[in-house]
PDB file of C-alpha atoms in Angstrom:
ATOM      1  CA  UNK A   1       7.144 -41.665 -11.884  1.00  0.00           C
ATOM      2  CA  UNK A   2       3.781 -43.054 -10.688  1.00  0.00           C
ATOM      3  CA  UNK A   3       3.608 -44.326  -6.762  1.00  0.00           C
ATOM      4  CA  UNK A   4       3.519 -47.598  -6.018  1.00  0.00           C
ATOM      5  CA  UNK A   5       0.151 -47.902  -4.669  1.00  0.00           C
ATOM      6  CA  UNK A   6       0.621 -52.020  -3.669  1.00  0.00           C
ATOM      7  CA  UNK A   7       0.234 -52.643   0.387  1.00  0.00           C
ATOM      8  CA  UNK A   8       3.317 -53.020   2.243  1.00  0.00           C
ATOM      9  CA  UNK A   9       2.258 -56.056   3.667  1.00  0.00           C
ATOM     10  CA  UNK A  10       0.402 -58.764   2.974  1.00  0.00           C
ATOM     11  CA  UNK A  11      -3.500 -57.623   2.982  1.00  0.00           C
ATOM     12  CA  UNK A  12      -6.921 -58.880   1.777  1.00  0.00           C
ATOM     13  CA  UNK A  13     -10.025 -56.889   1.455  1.00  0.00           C
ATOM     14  CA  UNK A  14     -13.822 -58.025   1.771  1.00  0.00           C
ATOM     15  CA  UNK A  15     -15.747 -56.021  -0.811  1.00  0.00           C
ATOM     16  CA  UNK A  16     -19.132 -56.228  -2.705  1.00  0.00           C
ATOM     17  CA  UNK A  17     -19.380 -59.626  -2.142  1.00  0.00           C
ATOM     18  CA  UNK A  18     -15.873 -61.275  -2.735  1.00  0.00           C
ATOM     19  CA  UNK A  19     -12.353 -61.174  -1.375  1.00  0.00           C
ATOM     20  CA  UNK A  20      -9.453 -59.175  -3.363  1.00  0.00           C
ATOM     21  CA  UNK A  21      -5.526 -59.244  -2.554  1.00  0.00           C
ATOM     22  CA  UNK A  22      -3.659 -56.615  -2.533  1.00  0.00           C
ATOM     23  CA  UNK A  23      -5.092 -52.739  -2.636  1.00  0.00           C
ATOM     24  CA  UNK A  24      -7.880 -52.374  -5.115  1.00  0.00           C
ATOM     25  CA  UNK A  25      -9.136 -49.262  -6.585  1.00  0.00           C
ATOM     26  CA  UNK A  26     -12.480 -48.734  -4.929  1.00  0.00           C
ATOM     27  CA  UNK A  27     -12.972 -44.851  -4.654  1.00  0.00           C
ATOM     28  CA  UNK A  28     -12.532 -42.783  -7.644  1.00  0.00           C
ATOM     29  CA  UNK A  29     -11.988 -39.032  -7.938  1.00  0.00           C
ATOM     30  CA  UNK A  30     -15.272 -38.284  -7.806  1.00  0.00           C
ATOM     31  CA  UNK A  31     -16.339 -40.447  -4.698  1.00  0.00           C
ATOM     32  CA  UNK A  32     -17.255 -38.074  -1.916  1.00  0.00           C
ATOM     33  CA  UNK A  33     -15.221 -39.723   0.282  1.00  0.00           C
ATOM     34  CA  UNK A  34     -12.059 -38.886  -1.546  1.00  0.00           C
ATOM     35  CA  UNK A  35     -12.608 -35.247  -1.912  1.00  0.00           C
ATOM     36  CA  UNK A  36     -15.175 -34.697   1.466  1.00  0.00           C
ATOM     37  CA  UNK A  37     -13.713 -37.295   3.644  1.00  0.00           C
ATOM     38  CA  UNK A  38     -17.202 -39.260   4.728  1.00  0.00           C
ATOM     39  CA  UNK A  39     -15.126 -41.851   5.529  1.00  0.00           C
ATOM     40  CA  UNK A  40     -14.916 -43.881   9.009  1.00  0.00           C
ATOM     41  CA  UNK A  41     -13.121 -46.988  10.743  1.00  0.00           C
ATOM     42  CA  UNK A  42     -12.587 -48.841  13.731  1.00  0.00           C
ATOM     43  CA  UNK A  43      -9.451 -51.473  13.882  1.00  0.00           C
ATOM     44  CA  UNK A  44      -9.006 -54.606  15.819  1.00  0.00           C
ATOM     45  CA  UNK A  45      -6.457 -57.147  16.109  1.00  0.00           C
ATOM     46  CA  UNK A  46      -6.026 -60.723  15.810  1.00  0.00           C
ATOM     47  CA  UNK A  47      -2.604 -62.426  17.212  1.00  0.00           C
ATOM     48  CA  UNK A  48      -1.749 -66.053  18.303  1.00  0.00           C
ATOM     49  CA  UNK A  49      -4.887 -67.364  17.495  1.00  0.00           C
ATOM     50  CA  UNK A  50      -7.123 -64.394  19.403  1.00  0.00           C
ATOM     51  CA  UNK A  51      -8.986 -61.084  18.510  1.00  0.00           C
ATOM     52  CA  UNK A  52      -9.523 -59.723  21.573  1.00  0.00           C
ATOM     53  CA  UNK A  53     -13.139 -57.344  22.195  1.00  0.00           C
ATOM     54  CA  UNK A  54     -13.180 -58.139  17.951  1.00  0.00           C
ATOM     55  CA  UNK A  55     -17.288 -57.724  18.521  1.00  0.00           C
ATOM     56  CA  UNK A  56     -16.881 -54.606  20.113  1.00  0.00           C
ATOM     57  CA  UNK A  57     -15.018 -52.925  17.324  1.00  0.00           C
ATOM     58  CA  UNK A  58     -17.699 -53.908  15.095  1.00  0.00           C
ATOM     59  CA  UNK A  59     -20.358 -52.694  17.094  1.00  0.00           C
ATOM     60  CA  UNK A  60     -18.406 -49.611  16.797  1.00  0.00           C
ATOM     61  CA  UNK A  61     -17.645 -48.910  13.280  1.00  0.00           C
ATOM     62  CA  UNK A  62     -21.446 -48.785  13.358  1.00  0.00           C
ATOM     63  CA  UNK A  63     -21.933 -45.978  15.719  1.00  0.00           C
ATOM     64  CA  UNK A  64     -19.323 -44.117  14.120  1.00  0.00           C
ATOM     65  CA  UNK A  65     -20.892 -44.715  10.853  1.00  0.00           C
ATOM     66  CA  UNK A  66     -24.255 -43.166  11.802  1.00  0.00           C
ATOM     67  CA  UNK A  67     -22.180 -40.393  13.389  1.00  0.00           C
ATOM     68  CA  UNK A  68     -20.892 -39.536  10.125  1.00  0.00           C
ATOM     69  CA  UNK A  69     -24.377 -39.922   8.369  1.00  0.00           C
ATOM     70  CA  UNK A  70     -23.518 -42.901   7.242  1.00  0.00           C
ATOM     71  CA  UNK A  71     -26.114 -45.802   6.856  1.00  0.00           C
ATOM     72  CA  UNK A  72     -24.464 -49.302   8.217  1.00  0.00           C
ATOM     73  CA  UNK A  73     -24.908 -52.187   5.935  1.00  0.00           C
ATOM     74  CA  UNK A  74     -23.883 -54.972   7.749  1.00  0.00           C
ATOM     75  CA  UNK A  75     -24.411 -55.784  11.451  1.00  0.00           C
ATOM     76  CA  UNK A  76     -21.763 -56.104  13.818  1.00  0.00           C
ATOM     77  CA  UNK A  77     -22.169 -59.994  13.517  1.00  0.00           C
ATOM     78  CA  UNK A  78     -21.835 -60.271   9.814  1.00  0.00           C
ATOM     79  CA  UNK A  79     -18.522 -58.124  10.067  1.00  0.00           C
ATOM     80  CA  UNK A  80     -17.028 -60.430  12.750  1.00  0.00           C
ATOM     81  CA  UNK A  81     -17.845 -63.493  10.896  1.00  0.00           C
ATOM     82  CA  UNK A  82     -15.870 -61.917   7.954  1.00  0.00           C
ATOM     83  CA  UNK A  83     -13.300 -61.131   9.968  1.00  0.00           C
ATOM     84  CA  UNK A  84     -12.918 -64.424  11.057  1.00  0.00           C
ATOM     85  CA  UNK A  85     -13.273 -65.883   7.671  1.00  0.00           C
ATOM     86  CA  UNK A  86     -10.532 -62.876   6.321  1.00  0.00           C
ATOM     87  CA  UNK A  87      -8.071 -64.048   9.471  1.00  0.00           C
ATOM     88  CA  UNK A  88      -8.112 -67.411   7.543  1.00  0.00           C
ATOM     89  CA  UNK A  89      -6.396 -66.235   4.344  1.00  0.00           C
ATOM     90  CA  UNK A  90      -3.151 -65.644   6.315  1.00  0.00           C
ATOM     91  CA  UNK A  91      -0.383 -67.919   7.462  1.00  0.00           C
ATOM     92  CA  UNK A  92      -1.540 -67.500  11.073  1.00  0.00           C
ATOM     93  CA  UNK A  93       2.192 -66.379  12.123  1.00  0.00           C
ATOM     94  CA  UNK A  94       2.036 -62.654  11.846  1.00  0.00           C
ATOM     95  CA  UNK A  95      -0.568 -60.054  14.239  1.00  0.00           C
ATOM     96  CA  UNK A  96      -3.184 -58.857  11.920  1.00  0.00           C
ATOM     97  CA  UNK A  97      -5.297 -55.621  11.984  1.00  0.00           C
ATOM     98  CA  UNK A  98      -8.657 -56.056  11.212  1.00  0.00           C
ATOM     99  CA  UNK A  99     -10.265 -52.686   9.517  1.00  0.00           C
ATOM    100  CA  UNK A 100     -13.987 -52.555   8.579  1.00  0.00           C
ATOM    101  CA  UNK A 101     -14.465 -49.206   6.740  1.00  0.00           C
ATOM    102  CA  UNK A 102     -17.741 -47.234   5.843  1.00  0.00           C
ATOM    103  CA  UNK A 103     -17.852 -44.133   3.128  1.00  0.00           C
ATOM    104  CA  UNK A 104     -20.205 -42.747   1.547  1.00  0.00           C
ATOM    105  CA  UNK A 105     -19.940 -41.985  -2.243  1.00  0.00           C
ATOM    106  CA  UNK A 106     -22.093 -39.381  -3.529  1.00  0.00           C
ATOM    107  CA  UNK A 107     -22.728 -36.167  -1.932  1.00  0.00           C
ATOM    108  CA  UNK A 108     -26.717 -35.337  -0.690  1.00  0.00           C
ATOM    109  CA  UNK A 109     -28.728 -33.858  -3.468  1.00  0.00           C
ATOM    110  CA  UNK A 110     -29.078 -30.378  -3.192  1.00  0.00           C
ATOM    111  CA  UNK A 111     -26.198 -30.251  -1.159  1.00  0.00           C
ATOM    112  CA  UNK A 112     -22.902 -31.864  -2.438  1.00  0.00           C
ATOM    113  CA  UNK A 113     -21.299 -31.318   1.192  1.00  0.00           C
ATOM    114  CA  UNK A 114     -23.450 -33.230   3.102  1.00  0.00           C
ATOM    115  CA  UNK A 115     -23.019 -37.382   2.300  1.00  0.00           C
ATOM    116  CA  UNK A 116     -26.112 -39.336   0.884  1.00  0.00           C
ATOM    117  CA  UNK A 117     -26.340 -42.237   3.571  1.00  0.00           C
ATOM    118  CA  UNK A 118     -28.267 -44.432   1.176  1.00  0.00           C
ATOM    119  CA  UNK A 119     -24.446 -44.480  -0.919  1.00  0.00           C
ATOM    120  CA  UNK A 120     -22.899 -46.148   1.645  1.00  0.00           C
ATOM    121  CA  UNK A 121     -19.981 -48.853   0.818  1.00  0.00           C
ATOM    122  CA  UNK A 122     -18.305 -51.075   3.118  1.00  0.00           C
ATOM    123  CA  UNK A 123     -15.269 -52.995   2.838  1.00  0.00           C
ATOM    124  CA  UNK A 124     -13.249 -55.075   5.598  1.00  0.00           C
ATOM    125  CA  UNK A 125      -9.156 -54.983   4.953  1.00  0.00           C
ATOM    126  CA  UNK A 126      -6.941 -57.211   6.780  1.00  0.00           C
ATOM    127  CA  UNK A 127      -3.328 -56.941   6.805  1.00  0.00           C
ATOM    128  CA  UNK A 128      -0.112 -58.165   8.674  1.00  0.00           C
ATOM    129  CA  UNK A 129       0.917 -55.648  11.030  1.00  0.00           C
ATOM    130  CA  UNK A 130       3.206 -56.631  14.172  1.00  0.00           C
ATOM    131  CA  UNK A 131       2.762 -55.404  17.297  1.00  0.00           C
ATOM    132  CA  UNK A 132       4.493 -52.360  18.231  1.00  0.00           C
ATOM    133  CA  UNK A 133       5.285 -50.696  21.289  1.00  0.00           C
ATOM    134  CA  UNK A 134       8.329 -52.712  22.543  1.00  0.00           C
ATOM    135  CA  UNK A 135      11.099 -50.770  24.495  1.00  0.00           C
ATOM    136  CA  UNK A 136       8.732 -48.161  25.305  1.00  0.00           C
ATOM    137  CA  UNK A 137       7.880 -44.639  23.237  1.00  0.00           C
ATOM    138  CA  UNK A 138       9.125 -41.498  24.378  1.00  0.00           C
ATOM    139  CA  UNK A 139       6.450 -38.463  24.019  1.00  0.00           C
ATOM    140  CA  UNK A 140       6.349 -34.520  23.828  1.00  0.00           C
ATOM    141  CA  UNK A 141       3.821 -32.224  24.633  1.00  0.00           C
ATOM    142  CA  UNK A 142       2.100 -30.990  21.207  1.00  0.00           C
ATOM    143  CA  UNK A 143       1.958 -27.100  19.966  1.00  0.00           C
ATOM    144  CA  UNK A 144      -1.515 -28.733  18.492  1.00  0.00           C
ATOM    145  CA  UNK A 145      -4.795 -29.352  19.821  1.00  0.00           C
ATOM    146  CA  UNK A 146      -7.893 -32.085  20.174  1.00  0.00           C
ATOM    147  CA  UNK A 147     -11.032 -30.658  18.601  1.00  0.00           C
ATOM    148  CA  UNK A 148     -14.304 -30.174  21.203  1.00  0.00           C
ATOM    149  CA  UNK A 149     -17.261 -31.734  19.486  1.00  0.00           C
ATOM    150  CA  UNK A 150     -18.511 -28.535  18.363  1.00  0.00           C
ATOM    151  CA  UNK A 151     -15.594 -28.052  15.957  1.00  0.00           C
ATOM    152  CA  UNK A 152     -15.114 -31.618  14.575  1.00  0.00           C
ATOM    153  CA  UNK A 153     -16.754 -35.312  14.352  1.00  0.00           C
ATOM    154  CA  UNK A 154     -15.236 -36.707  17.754  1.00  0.00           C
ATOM    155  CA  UNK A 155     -17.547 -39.442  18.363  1.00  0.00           C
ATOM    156  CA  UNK A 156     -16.441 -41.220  15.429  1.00  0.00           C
ATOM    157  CA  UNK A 157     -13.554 -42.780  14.261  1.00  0.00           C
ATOM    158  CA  UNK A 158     -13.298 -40.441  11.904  1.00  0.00           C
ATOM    159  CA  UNK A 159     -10.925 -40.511   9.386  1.00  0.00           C
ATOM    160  CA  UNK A 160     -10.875 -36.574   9.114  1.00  0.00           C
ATOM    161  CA  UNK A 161      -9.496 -36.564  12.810  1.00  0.00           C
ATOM    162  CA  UNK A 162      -6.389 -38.383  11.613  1.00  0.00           C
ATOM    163  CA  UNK A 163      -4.904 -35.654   9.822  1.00  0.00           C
ATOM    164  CA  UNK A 164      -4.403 -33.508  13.240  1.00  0.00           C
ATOM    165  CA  UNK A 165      -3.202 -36.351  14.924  1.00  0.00           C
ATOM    166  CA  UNK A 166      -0.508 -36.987  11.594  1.00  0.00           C
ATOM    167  CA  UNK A 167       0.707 -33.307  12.267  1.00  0.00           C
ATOM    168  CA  UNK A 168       1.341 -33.905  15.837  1.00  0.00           C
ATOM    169  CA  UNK A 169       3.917 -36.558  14.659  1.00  0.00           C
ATOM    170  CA  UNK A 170       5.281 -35.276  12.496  1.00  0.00           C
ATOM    171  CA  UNK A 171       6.163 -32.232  14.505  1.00  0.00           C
ATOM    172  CA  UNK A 172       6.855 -34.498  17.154  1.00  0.00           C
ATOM    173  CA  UNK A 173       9.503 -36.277  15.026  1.00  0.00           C
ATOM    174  CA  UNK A 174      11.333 -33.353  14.326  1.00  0.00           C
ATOM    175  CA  UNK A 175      11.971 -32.348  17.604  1.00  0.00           C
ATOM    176  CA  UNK A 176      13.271 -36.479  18.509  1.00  0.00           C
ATOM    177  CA  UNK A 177      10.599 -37.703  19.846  1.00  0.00           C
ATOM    178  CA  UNK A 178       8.245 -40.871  18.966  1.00  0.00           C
ATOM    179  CA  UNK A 179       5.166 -39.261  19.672  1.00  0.00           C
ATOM    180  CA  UNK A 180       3.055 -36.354  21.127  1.00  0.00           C
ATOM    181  CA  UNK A 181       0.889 -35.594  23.878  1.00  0.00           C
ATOM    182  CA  UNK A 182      -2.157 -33.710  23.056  1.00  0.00           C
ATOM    183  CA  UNK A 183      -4.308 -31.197  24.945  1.00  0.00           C
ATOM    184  CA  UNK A 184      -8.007 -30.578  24.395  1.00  0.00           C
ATOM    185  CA  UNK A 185      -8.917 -27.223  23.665  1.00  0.00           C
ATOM    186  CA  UNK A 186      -9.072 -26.237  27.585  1.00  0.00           C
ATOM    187  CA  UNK A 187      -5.503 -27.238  27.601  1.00  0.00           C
ATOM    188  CA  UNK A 188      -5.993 -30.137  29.727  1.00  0.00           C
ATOM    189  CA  UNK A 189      -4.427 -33.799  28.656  1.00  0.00           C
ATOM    190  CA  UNK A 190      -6.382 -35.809  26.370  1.00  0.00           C
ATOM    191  CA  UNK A 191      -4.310 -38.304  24.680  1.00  0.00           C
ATOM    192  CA  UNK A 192      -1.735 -38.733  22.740  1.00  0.00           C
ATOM    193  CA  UNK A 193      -1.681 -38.364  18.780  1.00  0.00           C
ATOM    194  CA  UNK A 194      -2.375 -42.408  18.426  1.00  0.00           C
ATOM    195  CA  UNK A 195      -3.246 -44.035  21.808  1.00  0.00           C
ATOM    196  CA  UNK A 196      -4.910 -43.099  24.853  1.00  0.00           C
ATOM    197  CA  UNK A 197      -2.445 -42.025  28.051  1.00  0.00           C
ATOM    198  CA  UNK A 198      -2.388 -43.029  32.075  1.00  0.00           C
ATOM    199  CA  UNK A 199      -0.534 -41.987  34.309  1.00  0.00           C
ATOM    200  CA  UNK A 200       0.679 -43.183  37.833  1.00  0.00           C
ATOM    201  CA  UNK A 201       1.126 -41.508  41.096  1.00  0.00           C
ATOM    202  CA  UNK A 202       1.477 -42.693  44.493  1.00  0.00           C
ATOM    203  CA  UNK A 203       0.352 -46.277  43.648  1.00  0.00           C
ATOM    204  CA  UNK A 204      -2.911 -44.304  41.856  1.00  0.00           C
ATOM    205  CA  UNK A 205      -4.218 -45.003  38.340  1.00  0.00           C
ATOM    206  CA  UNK A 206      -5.183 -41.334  36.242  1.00  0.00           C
ATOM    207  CA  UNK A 207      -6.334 -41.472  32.896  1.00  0.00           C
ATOM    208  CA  UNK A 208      -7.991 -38.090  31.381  1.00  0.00           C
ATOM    209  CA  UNK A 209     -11.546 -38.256  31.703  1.00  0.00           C
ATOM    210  CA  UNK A 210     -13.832 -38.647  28.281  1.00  0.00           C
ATOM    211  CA  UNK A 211     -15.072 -35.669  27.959  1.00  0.00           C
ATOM    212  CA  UNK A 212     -15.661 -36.418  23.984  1.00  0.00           C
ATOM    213  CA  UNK A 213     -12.309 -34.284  22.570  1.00  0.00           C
ATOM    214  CA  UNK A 214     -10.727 -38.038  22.474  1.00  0.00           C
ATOM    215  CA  UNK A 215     -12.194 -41.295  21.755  1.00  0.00           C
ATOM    216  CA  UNK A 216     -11.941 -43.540  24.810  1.00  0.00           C
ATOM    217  CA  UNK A 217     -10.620 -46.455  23.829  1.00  0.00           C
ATOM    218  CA  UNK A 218     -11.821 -49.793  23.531  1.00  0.00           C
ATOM    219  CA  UNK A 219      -8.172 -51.062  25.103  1.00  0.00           C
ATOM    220  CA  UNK A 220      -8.339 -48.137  27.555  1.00  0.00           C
ATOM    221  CA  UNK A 221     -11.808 -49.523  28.792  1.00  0.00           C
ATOM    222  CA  UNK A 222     -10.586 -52.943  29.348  1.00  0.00           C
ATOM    223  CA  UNK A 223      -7.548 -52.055  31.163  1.00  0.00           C
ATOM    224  CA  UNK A 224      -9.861 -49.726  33.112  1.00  0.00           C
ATOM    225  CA  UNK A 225     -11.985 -52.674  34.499  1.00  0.00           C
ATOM    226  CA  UNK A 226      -9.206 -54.955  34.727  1.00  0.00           C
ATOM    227  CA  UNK A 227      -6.966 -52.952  36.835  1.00  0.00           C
ATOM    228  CA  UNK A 228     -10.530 -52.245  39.131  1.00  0.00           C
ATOM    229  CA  UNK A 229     -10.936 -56.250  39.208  1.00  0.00           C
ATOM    230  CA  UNK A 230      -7.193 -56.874  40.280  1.00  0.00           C
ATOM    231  CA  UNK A 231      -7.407 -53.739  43.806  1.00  0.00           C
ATOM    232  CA  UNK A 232      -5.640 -51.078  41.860  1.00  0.00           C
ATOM    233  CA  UNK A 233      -7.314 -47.581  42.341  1.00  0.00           C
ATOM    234  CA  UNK A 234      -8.124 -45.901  38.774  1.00  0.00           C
ATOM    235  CA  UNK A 235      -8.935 -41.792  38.858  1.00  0.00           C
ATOM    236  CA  UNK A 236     -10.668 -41.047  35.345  1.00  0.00           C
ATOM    237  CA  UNK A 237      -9.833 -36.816  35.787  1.00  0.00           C
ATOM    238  CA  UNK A 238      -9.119 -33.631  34.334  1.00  0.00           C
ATOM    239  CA  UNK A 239      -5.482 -33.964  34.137  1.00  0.00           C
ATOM    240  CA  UNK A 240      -2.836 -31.037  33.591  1.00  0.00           C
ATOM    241  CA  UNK A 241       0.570 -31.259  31.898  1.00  0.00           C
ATOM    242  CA  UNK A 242       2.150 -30.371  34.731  1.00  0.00           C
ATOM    243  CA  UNK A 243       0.187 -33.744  36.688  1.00  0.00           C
ATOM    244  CA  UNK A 244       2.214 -35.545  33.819  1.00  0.00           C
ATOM    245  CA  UNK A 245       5.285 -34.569  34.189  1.00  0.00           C
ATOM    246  CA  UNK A 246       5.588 -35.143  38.045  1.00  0.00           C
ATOM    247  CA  UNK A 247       4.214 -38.466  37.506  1.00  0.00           C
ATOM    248  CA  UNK A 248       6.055 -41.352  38.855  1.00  0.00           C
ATOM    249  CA  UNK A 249       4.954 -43.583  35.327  1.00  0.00           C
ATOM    250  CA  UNK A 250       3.086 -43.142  31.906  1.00  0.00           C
ATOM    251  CA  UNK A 251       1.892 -45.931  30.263  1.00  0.00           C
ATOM    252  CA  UNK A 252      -0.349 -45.710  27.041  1.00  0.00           C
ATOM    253  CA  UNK A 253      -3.157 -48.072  25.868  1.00  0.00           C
ATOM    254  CA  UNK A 254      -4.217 -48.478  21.784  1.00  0.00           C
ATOM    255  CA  UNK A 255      -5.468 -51.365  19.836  1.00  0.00           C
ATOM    256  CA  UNK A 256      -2.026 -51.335  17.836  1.00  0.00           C
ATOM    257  CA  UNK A 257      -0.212 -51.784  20.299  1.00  0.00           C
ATOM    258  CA  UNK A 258      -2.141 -52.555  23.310  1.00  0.00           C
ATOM    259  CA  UNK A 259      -0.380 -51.170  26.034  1.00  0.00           C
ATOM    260  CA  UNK A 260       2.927 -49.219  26.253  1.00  0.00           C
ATOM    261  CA  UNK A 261       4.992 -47.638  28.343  1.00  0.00           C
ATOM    262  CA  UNK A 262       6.658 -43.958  28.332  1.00  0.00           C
ATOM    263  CA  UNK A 263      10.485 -43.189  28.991  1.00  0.00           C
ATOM    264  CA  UNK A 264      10.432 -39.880  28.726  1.00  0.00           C
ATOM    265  CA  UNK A 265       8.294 -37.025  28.110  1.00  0.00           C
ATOM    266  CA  UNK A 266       9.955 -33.589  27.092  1.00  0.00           C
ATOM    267  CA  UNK A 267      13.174 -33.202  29.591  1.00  0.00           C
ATOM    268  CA  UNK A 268      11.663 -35.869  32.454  1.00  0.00           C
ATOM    269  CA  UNK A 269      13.382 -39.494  32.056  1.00  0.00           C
ATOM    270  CA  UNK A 270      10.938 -42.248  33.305  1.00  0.00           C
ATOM    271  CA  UNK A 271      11.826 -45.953  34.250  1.00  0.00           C
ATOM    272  CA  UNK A 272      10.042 -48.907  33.174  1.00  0.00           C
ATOM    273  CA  UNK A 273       7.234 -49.123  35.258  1.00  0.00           C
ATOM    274  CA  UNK A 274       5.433 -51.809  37.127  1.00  0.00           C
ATOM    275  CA  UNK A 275       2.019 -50.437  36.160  1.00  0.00           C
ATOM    276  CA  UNK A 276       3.155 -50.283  33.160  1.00  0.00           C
ATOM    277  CA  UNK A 277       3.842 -53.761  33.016  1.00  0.00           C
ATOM    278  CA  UNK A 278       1.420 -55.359  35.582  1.00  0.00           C
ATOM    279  CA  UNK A 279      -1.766 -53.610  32.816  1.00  0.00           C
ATOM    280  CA  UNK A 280      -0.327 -55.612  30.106  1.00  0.00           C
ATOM    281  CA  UNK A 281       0.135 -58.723  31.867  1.00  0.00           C
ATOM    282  CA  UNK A 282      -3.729 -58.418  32.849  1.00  0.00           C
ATOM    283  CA  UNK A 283      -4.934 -57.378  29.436  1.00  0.00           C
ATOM    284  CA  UNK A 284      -2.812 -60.610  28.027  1.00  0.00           C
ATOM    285  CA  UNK A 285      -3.962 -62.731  30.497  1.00  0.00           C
ATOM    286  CA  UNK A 286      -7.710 -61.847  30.365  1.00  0.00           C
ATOM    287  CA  UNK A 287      -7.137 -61.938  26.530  1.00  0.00           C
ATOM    288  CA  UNK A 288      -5.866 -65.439  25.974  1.00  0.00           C
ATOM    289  CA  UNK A 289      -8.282 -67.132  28.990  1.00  0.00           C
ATOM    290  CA  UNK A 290     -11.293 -65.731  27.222  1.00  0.00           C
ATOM    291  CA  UNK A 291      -9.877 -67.172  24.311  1.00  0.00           C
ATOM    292  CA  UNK A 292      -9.780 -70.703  25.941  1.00  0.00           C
ATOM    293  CA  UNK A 293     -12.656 -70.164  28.314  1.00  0.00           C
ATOM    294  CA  UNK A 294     -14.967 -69.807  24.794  1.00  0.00           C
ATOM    295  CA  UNK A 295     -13.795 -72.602  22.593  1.00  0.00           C
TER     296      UNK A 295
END
């Protein structure tokens, strides 16, 4: 029986000029993205009428496609004024996630491997996606690790990084939990396999330092400065396992969900934590005054 390849949601996708519903074909079997993954993305979200740091995720997508080889065909100002014209083909009740997408689609003659930048595509796919996160996740610490930038594209939003950060889950999943804390290849905390991770001790802010086996986060930046702004004290360290599990909170910060907090990691319960909770009520508040302070 064949798969049902329609979304699961309702989505619309900027393409070539026009706007298509639903999931249309657009890479073939011989694309090199499908078979040599040149593919990259960057997602943002719109929600109650806001799409918070939405011109930073398209200045990204464009780093990450010249990471990848990639030549960017639209500016960062041309994708947010699609997004914006996308975000108006939906009811306006439902969170969206915004997703440009680059990928190249022949190989580099004389070398099929290697992409051909000047066969770049583009498309923009928005689709309703609620926001997750509530209740808090509970995390384990991964068998698996991040790739150093010597073994794998890790200054792009890469779609070939996803697969490592799928297995995590997975295994994850088996074992009961809702997600997985990853190391780097030192063994030192990164992230986990979707989001980037804090943790709290002593009234102190920790997040793992970017040392380029992760990508920092758009989110995690924001919280970052907004945390600064409001007195707290934020550490960006090398952080060990062990730092994690005698922490006294772990909170996690994503575009998908924005931020999160942990109940339990391995064997160690955790509370609800005012951290936790105090980041997201910044993050929220920033978000919807810039929202008013700009119209």
């Amino acid at each position: 029986m064949a798969v049902d390849t329609s979304p699961r949601t309702t989505t619309w996708t900027h393409v070539d000029g026009e706007w298509l519903s639903g999931n249309p074909p657009l890479i073939g079997p011989t694309s090199h993205a499908m078979w040599l993954a040149s593919t990259v993305f960057d997602g943002a979200r719109w929600f109650d009428g806001i799409a918070p740091d939405l011109d930073l995720h398209c200045q990204r997508i464009n780093r990450s496609a010249l990471a990848m080889g990639l030549k960017p065909v639209k500016t960062p100002e041309e994708i947010e004024t699609l997004a914006w014209e996308g975000i108006e083909k939906f009811d306006g009740k439902t969170p969206l996630y915004i997703k440009p997408m680059y990928w190249g689609e022949h190989g580099s003659p004389g070398s099929v491997v290697a992409v051909d930048g000047e066969s770049t595509r583009f498309a923009l796919c928005l689709f309703e996606a609620p926001l997750g996160g509530q209740g808090g996740i509970s995390l384990t610490v991964s068998p698996f690790r991040r790739p150093s930038p010597e073994t794998a594209m890790t200054d792009a939003k890469a779609g070939s990084l996803y697969p490592n950060s799928g297995r995590m889950i997975l295994e994850a999943k088996k074992r009961g939990f809702d997600n997985a804390l990853a190391c780097d290849m030192n063994g030192n905390v990164a992230e986990t396999a979707s989001s980037n991770v804090f943790m709290v001790k002593d009234g102190i802010v920790y997040t793992p330092v970017a040392n380029r086996t992760f990508l920092a986060g758009i989110t995690r930046a924001r919280v970052i400065g907004l945390l600064r702004q409001e007195g707290f004290e934020v550490r960006e360290e090398t952080l060990s396992v062990e730092q994690f599990m005698a922490a006294d909170e772990i909170f996690t910060t994503g575009n998908f969900a924005k931020v999160v907090g942990v109940t339990r990691l391995d064997g160690r319960e955790f509370q609800p934590g005012p951290l936790a909770r105090k980041a997201l009520e910044l993050y929220m508040d920033w978000a919807f005054g810039r929202s008013v302070s700009e119209e």
